[in-house]
XYZ file of C-alpha atoms in Angstrom:
767
model
C 1.942 -35.625 -39.300
C -0.164 -32.347 -39.750
C 1.223 -29.199 -39.865
C 1.685 -27.180 -36.790
C 0.571 -23.433 -37.085
C 3.067 -21.027 -36.419
C 0.824 -19.315 -33.852
C 1.028 -22.147 -31.506
C 4.946 -23.157 -31.766
C 5.123 -19.015 -31.647
C 3.051 -19.221 -28.341
C 4.806 -22.033 -27.173
C 8.331 -20.457 -27.473
C 7.088 -17.362 -25.553
C 5.353 -19.060 -22.804
C 8.235 -21.592 -22.169
C 10.476 -18.430 -22.178
C 8.423 -16.624 -19.806
C 7.876 -19.530 -17.465
C 11.933 -20.112 -17.003
C 12.897 -16.701 -16.958
C 10.236 -15.509 -14.205
C 11.001 -18.379 -11.912
C 14.579 -17.176 -11.891
C 13.333 -13.421 -11.070
C 11.017 -14.699 -8.720
C 14.134 -16.452 -6.911
C 15.916 -12.894 -7.347
C 12.560 -11.449 -5.801
C 12.260 -9.151 -8.938
C 9.320 -7.871 -10.702
C 8.033 -10.160 -12.836
C 7.215 -7.504 -15.280
C 10.955 -7.604 -15.723
C 11.096 -11.383 -16.080
C 8.480 -11.105 -19.154
C 10.609 -8.303 -20.774
C 14.109 -10.458 -20.978
C 12.150 -13.431 -21.684
C 11.129 -11.380 -24.797
C 14.648 -10.393 -25.490
C 15.617 -14.291 -25.451
C 12.764 -15.429 -27.629
C 12.712 -12.044 -30.084
C 14.142 -11.801 -33.450
C 17.309 -10.270 -32.160
C 18.947 -12.970 -30.061
C 19.898 -16.040 -31.878
C 21.032 -18.305 -29.227
C 17.360 -19.780 -28.537
C 14.503 -20.761 -30.551
C 13.118 -17.314 -31.775
C 9.207 -16.674 -32.940
C 8.591 -16.945 -36.735
C 5.614 -14.760 -37.031
C 5.883 -11.605 -35.426
C 2.626 -10.371 -36.770
C 0.635 -12.632 -34.965
C 2.414 -11.813 -31.618
C 1.289 -8.354 -32.109
C -2.667 -9.632 -32.222
C -1.704 -11.468 -29.117
C -0.065 -8.521 -27.280
C -3.503 -6.446 -28.646
C -5.548 -9.014 -26.559
C -3.090 -8.458 -23.591
C -3.587 -4.978 -23.525
C -7.263 -5.223 -23.790
C -7.324 -7.914 -20.735
C -4.871 -5.563 -18.714
C -7.245 -2.843 -19.056
C -10.064 -4.905 -18.405
C -8.772 -5.828 -14.946
C -7.399 -2.521 -14.191
C -11.250 -0.970 -14.867
C -12.384 -3.993 -12.729
C -9.996 -2.840 -9.751
C -11.751 0.743 -10.093
C -14.887 2.247 -9.380
C -16.058 5.947 -8.935
C -16.481 5.533 -5.230
C -12.481 4.598 -5.030
C -11.893 7.872 -7.242
C -13.890 9.887 -5.274
C -12.052 8.276 -1.776
C -8.506 9.498 -3.312
C -9.271 13.138 -2.592
C -7.943 16.178 -4.332
C -4.373 15.693 -3.017
C -4.259 12.713 -5.913
C -5.780 14.559 -8.502
C -3.739 17.925 -8.139
C -0.687 15.651 -8.134
C -1.503 13.638 -10.733
C -2.367 16.741 -12.946
C 0.956 18.655 -11.637
C 3.111 15.666 -12.817
C 1.307 15.048 -16.051
C 1.573 18.606 -17.110
C 5.168 18.943 -16.167
C 6.157 15.410 -17.421
C 4.687 16.162 -20.807
C 6.279 19.189 -21.019
C 9.760 17.908 -19.969
C 9.689 15.002 -22.112
C 8.576 17.049 -25.238
C 11.537 19.601 -24.363
C 13.958 16.409 -24.253
C 12.544 15.018 -27.312
C 13.319 18.377 -29.220
C 16.255 18.908 -27.805
C 17.573 15.474 -29.179
C 16.426 16.570 -32.417
C 13.190 14.265 -32.749
C 10.095 15.247 -34.689
C 7.255 16.605 -33.116
C 5.070 13.319 -32.743
C 7.721 11.221 -31.175
C 8.704 14.055 -28.413
C 4.468 14.172 -27.804
C 4.744 10.456 -27.178
C 7.621 10.846 -25.242
C 6.470 13.185 -22.749
C 3.398 10.735 -22.606
C 5.367 8.039 -21.618
C 7.474 9.692 -19.078
C 4.366 10.792 -17.460
C 3.161 7.450 -15.934
C 4.665 5.523 -12.991
C 4.433 1.823 -12.343
C 1.769 0.527 -9.897
C 3.792 -2.835 -10.228
C 7.223 -1.661 -9.389
C 6.164 0.802 -6.532
C 3.942 -1.903 -4.665
C 7.030 -4.240 -4.951
C 9.469 -1.441 -3.805
C 6.948 -0.484 -0.697
C 6.643 -4.321 0.481
C 10.102 -5.183 0.130
C 10.895 -1.717 2.098
C 8.010 -2.557 4.792
C 6.428 1.111 4.237
C 2.949 -0.093 3.452
C 0.209 1.425 5.573
C 2.190 4.906 6.140
C 0.511 8.232 5.013
C 2.882 8.953 2.087
C 2.073 5.467 0.596
C -1.587 5.677 0.317
C -1.612 9.052 -1.035
C 1.064 7.230 -3.600
C -1.581 4.727 -4.660
C -4.154 7.286 -4.714
C -1.981 9.282 -7.251
C -1.659 5.787 -9.128
C -5.406 5.497 -9.244
C -5.376 9.158 -11.073
C -2.521 8.058 -13.109
C -4.390 5.048 -14.502
C -7.404 6.902 -15.494
C -5.441 9.977 -17.151
C -3.091 7.341 -18.960
C -6.540 6.200 -20.864
C -7.733 9.535 -21.753
C -4.170 10.340 -22.520
C -4.166 7.412 -25.203
C -7.364 8.652 -26.562
C -5.948 11.755 -27.171
C -2.812 11.008 -28.833
C -4.703 8.409 -30.834
C -6.508 11.486 -31.764
C -3.722 13.804 -32.633
C -2.296 10.837 -34.787
C -5.519 10.516 -36.882
C -5.921 14.453 -37.694
C -1.865 14.467 -38.597
C -1.601 17.453 -36.695
C -1.401 19.431 -33.505
C -4.056 21.857 -32.903
C -6.012 23.426 -29.895
C -8.962 22.671 -32.157
C -8.541 19.056 -32.664
C -7.465 18.651 -28.914
C -10.869 20.239 -28.108
C -12.584 18.083 -30.544
C -11.163 15.064 -28.871
C -11.837 16.058 -25.325
C -15.556 17.313 -25.981
C -16.341 13.878 -27.826
C -14.236 11.668 -25.270
C -16.116 13.493 -22.508
C -19.626 12.870 -24.068
C -19.303 9.324 -24.814
C -17.589 8.822 -21.260
C -20.603 9.868 -19.494
C -22.978 8.252 -22.002
C -21.151 4.710 -21.767
C -21.057 4.932 -17.770
C -24.891 6.214 -17.503
C -26.324 3.656 -19.690
C -23.730 1.167 -18.434
C -24.841 1.489 -14.763
C -28.489 1.486 -15.705
C -28.274 -1.799 -17.966
C -25.906 -4.141 -16.826
C -26.377 -4.509 -13.170
C -30.078 -4.612 -14.270
C -29.118 -7.892 -16.928
C -26.988 -9.341 -13.935
C -30.116 -8.823 -11.680
C -32.346 -10.882 -14.185
C -30.088 -13.555 -15.084
C -28.065 -14.019 -11.517
C -29.575 -17.784 -11.013
C -27.946 -18.741 -14.484
C -24.924 -17.317 -14.158
C -22.461 -20.103 -13.178
C -18.683 -19.221 -13.521
C -18.327 -20.182 -16.957
C -21.161 -18.847 -17.553
C -20.224 -15.513 -16.267
C -16.792 -15.363 -17.233
C -17.944 -15.764 -21.011
C -20.627 -13.164 -20.620
C -17.760 -10.448 -19.025
C -15.825 -11.323 -21.557
C -18.281 -10.830 -24.413
C -19.205 -7.361 -22.551
C -15.448 -6.286 -22.478
C -14.846 -7.265 -26.034
C -18.336 -5.720 -27.559
C -17.239 -2.758 -25.862
C -14.200 -2.791 -27.304
C -15.798 -3.138 -31.122
C -17.814 -0.223 -30.097
C -15.483 2.037 -29.181
C -13.251 1.126 -31.965
C -16.059 1.747 -34.411
C -16.954 5.239 -33.058
C -12.804 6.228 -33.107
C -11.509 5.448 -29.858
C -8.894 2.895 -29.048
C -9.875 -0.880 -27.858
C -8.181 0.229 -24.419
C -10.492 2.704 -23.367
C -13.840 0.212 -24.015
C -12.039 -2.419 -22.016
C -11.510 0.225 -19.041
C -15.005 1.428 -19.493
C -16.454 -2.163 -19.240
C -14.358 -3.133 -16.248
C -15.254 0.404 -14.362
C -18.806 -0.237 -14.768
C -18.419 -4.029 -13.685
C -16.454 -2.976 -10.648
C -19.682 -1.809 -8.744
C -21.842 -4.802 -9.823
C -22.143 -7.575 -6.945
C -20.227 -9.957 -9.507
C -17.299 -8.164 -9.671
C -15.492 -9.991 -7.381
C -16.265 -13.112 -8.799
C -15.501 -11.879 -12.395
C -12.328 -10.745 -11.206
C -11.339 -13.931 -9.767
C -12.193 -15.762 -12.615
C -10.602 -13.332 -15.280
C -7.129 -13.439 -13.486
C -5.380 -16.462 -15.188
C -6.847 -15.125 -18.582
C -4.999 -11.506 -17.814
C -1.713 -13.093 -16.698
C -1.700 -15.130 -19.712
C -2.405 -12.720 -22.101
C -0.773 -9.945 -19.809
C 2.575 -12.129 -19.540
C 2.118 -12.400 -23.673
C 2.140 -8.426 -24.233
C 5.033 -7.755 -21.780
C 7.124 -10.821 -23.760
C 6.168 -8.827 -27.172
C 7.594 -5.638 -25.629
C 11.049 -7.788 -24.999
C 10.734 -8.724 -28.298
C 11.020 -4.909 -29.564
C 14.618 -4.722 -27.890
C 17.096 -4.430 -30.745
C 20.632 -4.957 -28.801
C 22.300 -2.727 -31.282
C 20.051 0.479 -30.637
C 20.682 0.268 -27.150
C 24.004 1.159 -28.110
C 23.525 3.302 -30.796
C 20.661 5.292 -28.699
C 22.883 5.398 -25.354
C 22.671 9.144 -25.289
C 18.927 9.462 -25.958
C 18.273 6.543 -23.197
C 20.706 8.587 -20.578
C 18.615 11.431 -21.441
C 15.407 10.087 -21.195
C 16.118 8.415 -17.881
C 17.964 11.495 -16.266
C 14.542 13.563 -17.029
C 12.537 10.535 -15.674
C 14.670 10.096 -12.241
C 14.646 14.065 -11.804
C 11.393 15.025 -13.134
C 9.311 12.727 -11.347
C 10.221 13.051 -7.837
C 10.241 16.909 -8.581
C 6.823 17.536 -10.186
C 5.170 14.790 -7.830
C 6.745 16.510 -4.554
C 5.324 19.969 -6.144
C 2.014 18.805 -6.976
C 1.632 17.155 -3.321
C 2.747 20.428 -1.579
C 0.020 22.192 -3.877
C -2.392 19.809 -2.827
C -1.225 20.754 0.870
C 0.864 18.123 2.164
C 3.945 18.708 4.437
C 7.478 18.856 2.915
C 8.427 15.349 4.205
C 5.396 13.786 3.024
C 5.896 15.422 -0.533
C 8.912 14.201 -0.733
C 8.743 10.932 0.571
C 5.630 10.174 -2.077
C 7.585 12.269 -4.709
C 10.314 10.191 -4.337
C 8.816 7.275 -4.513
C 7.528 7.909 -8.235
C 10.880 8.110 -9.824
C 10.049 5.373 -12.673
C 7.965 4.161 -15.473
C 6.398 1.057 -15.893
C 3.310 -0.546 -17.884
C 1.292 2.286 -19.151
C 4.469 3.470 -21.052
C 4.817 0.650 -22.896
C 1.448 0.467 -23.799
C 1.424 4.316 -24.694
C 4.724 3.092 -26.791
C 3.060 0.459 -28.584
C -0.208 2.471 -29.374
C 2.600 4.990 -31.330
C 3.985 2.223 -33.236
C 1.084 0.498 -33.794
C -0.651 3.433 -35.514
C 2.568 4.178 -37.351
C 3.637 7.711 -36.413
C 6.518 6.853 -33.933
C 9.840 6.136 -34.987
C 11.105 2.478 -34.253
C 13.906 3.527 -31.904
C 11.419 5.096 -29.354
C 10.181 1.541 -27.970
C 13.586 0.037 -27.190
C 14.898 3.613 -25.444
C 11.406 3.509 -23.393
C 11.880 0.007 -22.380
C 15.443 0.425 -21.364
C 14.540 3.262 -19.171
C 11.924 1.558 -17.466
C 14.125 -1.658 -16.609
C 16.817 0.789 -15.352
C 14.628 2.961 -13.507
C 13.054 -0.332 -11.800
C 16.475 -1.091 -9.994
C 16.774 2.514 -9.033
C 13.299 3.020 -7.362
C 14.442 1.225 -3.952
C 17.467 3.997 -3.964
C 15.223 6.968 -4.777
C 12.429 5.637 -1.893
C 15.268 5.470 0.550
C 16.921 8.670 0.000
C 13.758 10.672 0.561
C 14.298 11.422 4.076
C 18.028 12.391 3.805
C 16.994 14.762 0.900
C 14.201 15.979 3.075
C 17.055 16.522 6.029
C 19.245 18.355 3.846
C 16.552 20.295 2.511
C 15.598 21.397 6.027
C 19.099 22.493 7.199
C 19.829 24.442 3.917
C 16.600 25.902 3.073
C 16.114 29.672 4.421
C 13.817 30.250 7.184
C 11.551 32.365 4.968
C 10.889 29.706 2.848
C 10.444 27.113 5.317
C 7.774 29.288 7.377
C 5.943 29.990 4.163
C 5.211 26.116 3.815
C 4.464 25.355 7.214
C 1.729 28.162 7.117
C 0.786 26.867 3.557
C 0.492 23.436 4.842
C -1.285 24.490 8.012
C -3.600 26.823 6.200
C -4.839 24.469 3.775
C -6.925 22.111 5.443
C -9.031 24.772 6.914
C -9.286 26.999 3.423
C -10.586 23.571 2.186
C -13.492 23.835 4.674
C -14.510 27.308 3.279
C -17.630 27.717 1.210
C -17.997 24.083 1.374
C -22.112 24.626 0.724
C -21.027 26.068 -2.303
C -18.372 23.629 -3.435
C -20.975 20.836 -2.659
C -23.859 22.364 -4.439
C -21.674 23.153 -7.627
C -20.249 19.740 -7.852
C -24.157 18.053 -7.521
C -25.393 20.589 -9.679
C -22.922 20.368 -12.705
C -22.542 16.227 -12.500
C -26.382 16.646 -13.083
C -26.481 19.136 -15.745
C -23.548 17.256 -17.622
C -25.365 13.983 -17.220
C -28.783 15.073 -18.228
C -27.341 17.294 -20.989
C -25.529 14.147 -22.516
C -28.600 11.817 -22.173
C -30.779 14.380 -23.774
C -28.348 14.783 -26.693
C -28.145 11.274 -27.296
C -32.009 10.819 -27.312
C -32.242 13.906 -29.875
C -29.179 12.252 -32.037
C -31.206 8.954 -31.940
C -34.582 10.479 -33.141
C -32.833 12.404 -35.704
C -31.481 9.374 -37.259
C -33.467 6.460 -36.386
C -34.063 5.784 -40.035
C -30.619 4.800 -40.171
C -31.077 2.027 -37.090
C -34.804 0.965 -38.105
C -36.550 0.508 -41.335
C -39.336 3.418 -40.629
C -39.924 5.781 -42.937
C -41.718 9.325 -42.477
C -45.025 10.001 -43.613
C -46.063 13.474 -43.782
C -47.285 15.986 -41.091
C -48.627 13.422 -38.948
C -45.693 11.170 -39.018
C -43.591 14.540 -37.825
C -46.315 14.747 -34.995
C -45.830 11.148 -34.022
C -41.682 11.723 -34.074
C -42.015 15.011 -32.303
C -44.188 13.355 -29.419
C -42.000 10.237 -29.088
C -38.907 12.083 -28.858
C -40.386 14.271 -26.166
C -41.602 11.683 -24.566
C -38.214 9.895 -24.200
C -36.700 13.386 -23.020
C -39.314 14.310 -20.689
C -38.095 12.479 -17.368
C -35.154 14.339 -17.437
C -36.480 17.585 -19.073
C -38.512 17.544 -15.881
C -35.478 17.321 -13.609
C -33.801 20.240 -15.136
C -37.125 22.585 -14.944
C -37.689 21.380 -11.586
C -34.663 22.820 -10.427
C -34.133 20.145 -7.840
C -31.205 17.725 -7.402
C -30.597 15.092 -4.677
C -29.598 17.792 -2.161
C -32.219 20.020 -2.706
C -31.509 21.966 0.737
C -28.434 22.790 -0.297
C -30.033 25.309 -2.600
C -32.011 27.091 0.378
C -29.394 26.754 2.474
C -27.176 29.226 0.088
C -30.095 31.357 -0.807
C -30.800 31.856 3.333
C -26.676 32.244 4.404
C -25.834 35.277 2.197
C -27.814 37.756 0.322
C -24.958 37.799 -2.030
C -25.450 34.364 -3.228
C -28.860 34.766 -4.647
C -28.120 36.594 -7.681
C -25.614 33.632 -8.554
C -28.029 30.393 -7.427
C -30.727 32.366 -9.783
C -28.841 32.482 -12.608
C -27.487 28.898 -12.192
C -31.133 27.773 -12.192
C -32.029 29.520 -14.972
C -29.420 28.251 -16.848
C -30.967 25.359 -16.349
C -34.388 25.975 -17.356
C -32.529 27.725 -20.685
C -30.963 24.182 -21.717
C -34.043 22.529 -20.812
C -36.179 24.786 -23.052
C -33.253 24.682 -25.882
C -33.270 20.660 -26.451
C -37.293 21.164 -26.659
C -36.909 23.998 -28.925
C -34.505 22.106 -31.331
C -36.813 19.146 -31.556
C -39.518 21.229 -32.566
C -37.796 22.766 -35.108
C -36.243 19.893 -36.809
C -39.635 17.850 -36.824
C -42.724 20.622 -37.325
C -42.679 22.878 -40.319
C -44.391 25.421 -38.432
C -43.867 29.055 -38.084
C -41.009 29.824 -35.819
C -43.329 32.014 -33.328
C -45.726 29.162 -33.303
C -42.427 26.697 -32.302
C -41.664 29.287 -29.915
C -45.010 29.386 -28.174
C -45.292 25.525 -28.527
C -42.145 25.342 -26.598
C -42.988 27.290 -23.863
C -46.273 25.342 -23.425
C -44.559 22.163 -23.616
C -41.859 23.180 -20.974
C -45.086 24.619 -18.516
C -46.648 21.171 -19.123
C -43.563 19.295 -18.326
C -43.136 21.487 -15.371
C -46.348 21.013 -13.889
C -46.703 17.169 -14.060
C -46.237 14.892 -10.826
C -46.329 12.192 -13.037
C -42.994 12.909 -14.561
C -41.279 13.896 -11.614
C -42.171 10.371 -10.228
C -41.019 8.709 -13.364
C -37.350 10.382 -12.932
C -37.397 9.747 -9.289
C -37.512 5.995 -10.061
C -34.966 6.286 -12.623
C -32.590 8.259 -10.523
C -33.448 5.340 -7.333
C -32.224 2.541 -10.132
C -29.468 4.563 -11.149
C -28.200 5.122 -7.480
C -29.009 1.323 -6.371
C -26.811 0.289 -9.338
C -24.062 2.643 -9.224
C -23.743 1.560 -5.568
C -25.027 -1.902 -5.218
C -21.820 -3.634 -3.980
C -20.691 -0.659 -1.546
C -24.810 -0.950 0.084
C -24.902 -4.727 0.115
C -21.371 -4.419 1.629
C -22.583 -1.915 4.311
C -25.802 -4.147 4.729
C -23.793 -7.094 5.732
C -22.019 -4.966 8.373
C -25.306 -3.968 9.936
C -26.431 -7.550 9.976
C -23.377 -8.644 11.816
C -23.356 -5.868 14.086
C -26.955 -7.386 14.826
C -28.727 -4.152 13.121
C -31.128 -6.006 10.636
C -34.219 -5.302 10.155
C -34.290 -2.204 12.722
C -34.783 1.554 11.819
C -31.505 2.510 12.835
C -30.310 4.224 10.133
C -33.711 6.330 10.787
C -33.025 7.089 14.287
C -29.461 8.573 13.705
C -30.355 10.649 11.168
C -33.641 11.911 11.692
C -34.072 14.695 14.877
C -36.691 16.393 16.510
C -37.057 20.023 17.574
C -39.852 22.276 18.674
C -40.819 25.959 17.508
C -43.094 28.498 18.790
C -44.951 30.622 16.359
C -43.971 34.278 17.189
C -46.475 36.957 17.363
C -48.123 38.741 14.272
C -46.818 35.652 12.131
C -47.724 36.395 8.370
C -48.519 32.364 8.355
C -51.122 32.561 10.635
C -54.279 31.331 8.890
C -52.484 29.968 6.040
C -52.695 25.645 5.529
C -49.695 23.492 5.414
C -50.487 22.796 1.899
C -50.293 26.833 1.242
C -46.571 26.842 3.309
C -45.653 23.710 1.375
C -42.351 23.465 4.203
C -41.743 19.781 3.162
C -41.328 20.574 -0.539
C -39.298 23.645 0.239
C -37.106 22.665 3.140
C -37.556 18.923 3.284
C -39.110 19.074 6.776
C -42.352 17.239 7.863
C -44.738 18.722 10.669
C -45.114 15.870 12.995
C -47.364 17.311 15.299
C -49.043 21.104 16.212
C -49.472 21.699 20.016
C -52.292 23.914 20.327
C -53.920 25.028 23.777
C -52.723 21.997 25.767
C -53.409 19.712 22.860
C -51.569 18.397 20.274
C -52.561 17.811 16.676
C -50.942 14.721 15.307
C -49.451 14.916 11.747
C -51.810 17.448 10.864
C -52.555 17.370 6.871
C -52.255 19.558 4.063
C -56.018 21.714 5.135
C -54.844 22.422 8.567
C -54.312 25.996 9.385
C -52.110 27.602 11.743
C -52.988 29.643 14.315
C -51.970 32.259 17.000
C -49.419 30.994 19.502
C -49.175 27.152 17.527
C -46.016 25.381 18.361
C -44.927 23.339 15.760
C -43.061 19.656 16.171
C -40.822 19.700 13.392
C -38.799 16.097 11.908
C -36.088 16.510 9.438
C -32.640 15.977 9.374
C -30.060 18.132 11.771
C -29.271 20.128 8.283
C -32.948 20.202 7.290
C -34.245 21.936 10.949
C -31.492 24.243 11.100
C -32.247 25.179 7.554
C -36.009 25.838 8.314
C -34.983 27.788 11.653
C -32.955 30.394 9.667
C -35.614 30.371 6.876
C -38.039 31.360 9.300
C -36.644 33.323 11.853
C -38.931 35.877 11.535
C -42.027 33.640 12.197
C -40.791 30.957 14.417
C -38.542 30.585 17.750
C -36.769 27.428 18.317
C -37.990 26.231 21.981
C -35.521 23.065 22.300
C -32.318 21.740 21.358
C -32.800 18.575 18.437
C -33.231 15.388 20.011
C -33.131 12.060 18.012
C -36.224 10.484 16.731
C -35.996 7.658 19.351
C -35.575 9.778 21.898
C -39.022 11.725 21.025
C -40.783 8.234 20.675
C -39.537 7.140 24.147
C -40.658 10.679 25.804
C -43.971 10.102 24.181
C -44.377 6.590 24.938
C -43.942 7.913 28.340
C -46.216 10.762 28.416
C -48.836 9.589 26.355
C -48.843 5.679 27.322
C -52.573 5.251 25.821
C -52.004 6.374 22.325
C -48.406 6.993 21.615
C -46.764 7.766 18.067
C -45.106 4.647 16.727
C -42.968 3.758 14.184
C -44.038 0.622 11.606
C -42.217 -0.833 8.789
C -44.774 -2.514 6.136
C -44.303 -4.192 2.964
C -45.519 -3.504 -0.040
C -46.634 -6.746 -1.992
C -48.006 -7.177 -5.339
C -51.533 -7.098 -4.421
C -51.331 -4.047 -2.255
C -53.532 -1.136 -4.100
C -50.730 1.214 -3.116
C -48.507 -0.358 -5.792
C -47.423 1.746 -8.213
C -48.960 5.141 -6.934
C -47.180 8.032 -5.444
C -46.948 8.947 -1.858
C -48.940 12.055 -2.694
C -51.577 9.840 -4.828
C -51.754 7.403 -1.971
C -52.808 10.417 0.344
C -51.365 8.546 3.916
C -51.035 11.919 5.357
C -54.577 13.654 4.841
C -56.666 10.190 5.033
C -54.909 8.188 7.534
C -52.469 10.768 9.718
C -49.765 8.580 8.939
C -46.422 10.063 7.967
C -43.699 8.394 5.564
C -40.678 8.587 7.032
C -38.223 6.742 4.978
C -38.163 3.948 2.414
C -35.504 0.663 1.598
C -35.664 -0.770 -1.865
C -33.483 -3.659 -1.686
C -30.153 -2.082 -0.758
C -31.229 1.195 -1.122
C -32.600 3.400 1.404
C -33.923 7.177 1.507
C -34.935 9.288 4.134
C -38.158 11.773 3.603
C -38.737 10.208 0.416
C -40.324 13.042 -2.169
C -43.804 12.989 -2.287
C -44.022 12.247 -6.270
C -41.885 8.843 -5.394
C -43.918 5.912 -6.864
C -44.210 2.535 -4.435
C -42.567 -0.546 -6.010
C -43.223 -4.156 -5.376
C -41.176 -5.542 -2.151
C -40.621 -1.635 -0.898
C -40.513 -1.596 2.911
C -41.559 1.501 4.052
C -41.388 3.099 7.552
C -44.460 4.873 8.394
C -45.063 6.767 12.202
C -48.587 6.954 13.279
C -51.122 6.229 15.797
C -51.404 2.450 16.664
C -55.125 2.566 15.571
C -54.366 4.586 12.911
C -51.768 2.005 11.077
C -53.821 -0.936 12.000
C -56.843 0.518 9.851
C -54.753 1.645 7.094
C -53.960 -2.045 6.906
C -57.157 -3.054 7.115
C -58.252 -1.111 4.186
C -55.735 -3.030 2.241
C -53.794 -0.192 1.270
C -50.654 -1.886 2.204
């Protein structure tokens, strides 16, 4: 008979023990995680009444695979949209808990006489609550759907992300062998750079790959492809110096935004359950009964720190975020335990050989005990709140009431600045990371490609190719526009004091772009520094003036937005179709408004052309009509000059029209309240039955001469007196697209114009 490998016999013991114990725990209505830990204890080397595993090393390998698939599955449940939806409350609370519990855990470890690394890891372990246990407790107590439970789930989402970051940082500390601010800063910067780079490249590449291979992806192939992507990123993350868990989580997070995410999650479920079970069983194998007795005091101290510290810091965090005391205490008391991530962090420390062996069973024991105490703490939240209300001084109650009442209104202050800064720094960071990656590759391409330098002309070629790759992103930095350009103008005209910081921030983007150009030129061209500086400024000017580059960037940006929001956009489109809103312009009707502005006497814009005034480029609005002497000029071109007493019919979003009025209050007076585009078109049809303005949807096919042209180059407005209102590209829609946006095959373009002009335009084979 052939010899059976120990790996198979050990796996058989693990799964049989896990199957039996989990059935029992299911009957007892206890979390399955506890059943797996008990199974590991029974099948481990420290319990002799049953068969035990013979090769502990193999089990550690299975456990490592289990962590990878657990984190991959966690990433599939996570998305950037989900993170944004949890709001500031979850972020503030999670950071408060993390800081507080890290300090408390470190202090408890030092109090027990442990070394620095054990104490730091203890703080990391007790700062993470258990998603599985909390969901089970809420379900048993029928609490799901309440306000505090939604907040708790949001906090758990942020804690999962923080847990990933913490694992990377702890591994960095372990690798350096010392705790220092410099090592921490290096670790944070390195992690931030690669996180942004991986997410950006992943969002560009992975959805595109699925789009081209969707027809060939059956369930079997999709599972293999997804697991290949996961393990490939694991290897890459490990090669760069990060944990395998980080690579798995990132891959899952990127895939979570694709159309295939639900299929992948469904296909991965049995794989995750299998290896997850092996991981938690391996946790139970680390429990040494003798150590539980020996370390009963540390177990008690750590348990006390957990069940007191977690509710306290969670409650404080929720209060700081502006939640009422009752909700804060309910949420805080729900988080009084540690769970799955604690095991993973403990396993990381032991796997790296930097934590003591006793730490693992202590954390497991605390997790098991806190699991059973969780329902008690959840149930005691209201009595504790009632006691606090009766014993708290009136001044303290008044302060809390005032703070929690004022917080929502305070959150609305300076919303324009908040929105602008959020977009500004997100754009700046993403562009800087991409440009840094391109620069790094251009400086080190010889390591990846068998290409040798060939003198000055070779250096020129390297410079040209590097700048060509960088140019679309440099264009956006120099162009000083983000996805909400009207925010800049709104802040500019809102207060004069806003103008200096705005100019400084916009100048910062220009300086960063110029520095990237300068670095490339200094690296490749052996020229005098003054010549390099002059070339840098000339190249920056060329990039800034190029409409073609802006069109290329807008194409990349649209592709990124489609990939990032594909799943969400398709769900929204399906919902619209189910409501009978397919193939209509409701999304335009609801967003676009019309308003009339009369020119003031002596207005400085009299005699200027619309091209000179460039209202669309600066403020995002379009001139739909000019009312002049009882007549009207429909969709005037850029060469039309304004005359005294003209009335402009302005088309744009409500915010854009409001901005137009405030920015040009000395030139124009608003005559009427806003009306929607639909109401305006109906009114036009009634008043001008012969030739009203109408909206049309046209599709760009592969034979159209419009294909590959920008809105500006197509000359639709000046030549055909038609205006592009919006564009649909698959599930992506945009209103008032920028004039540099390039039309692609199968784009649906919404155009407004006279019926005869649109017909003539179509006959000219432009569409």
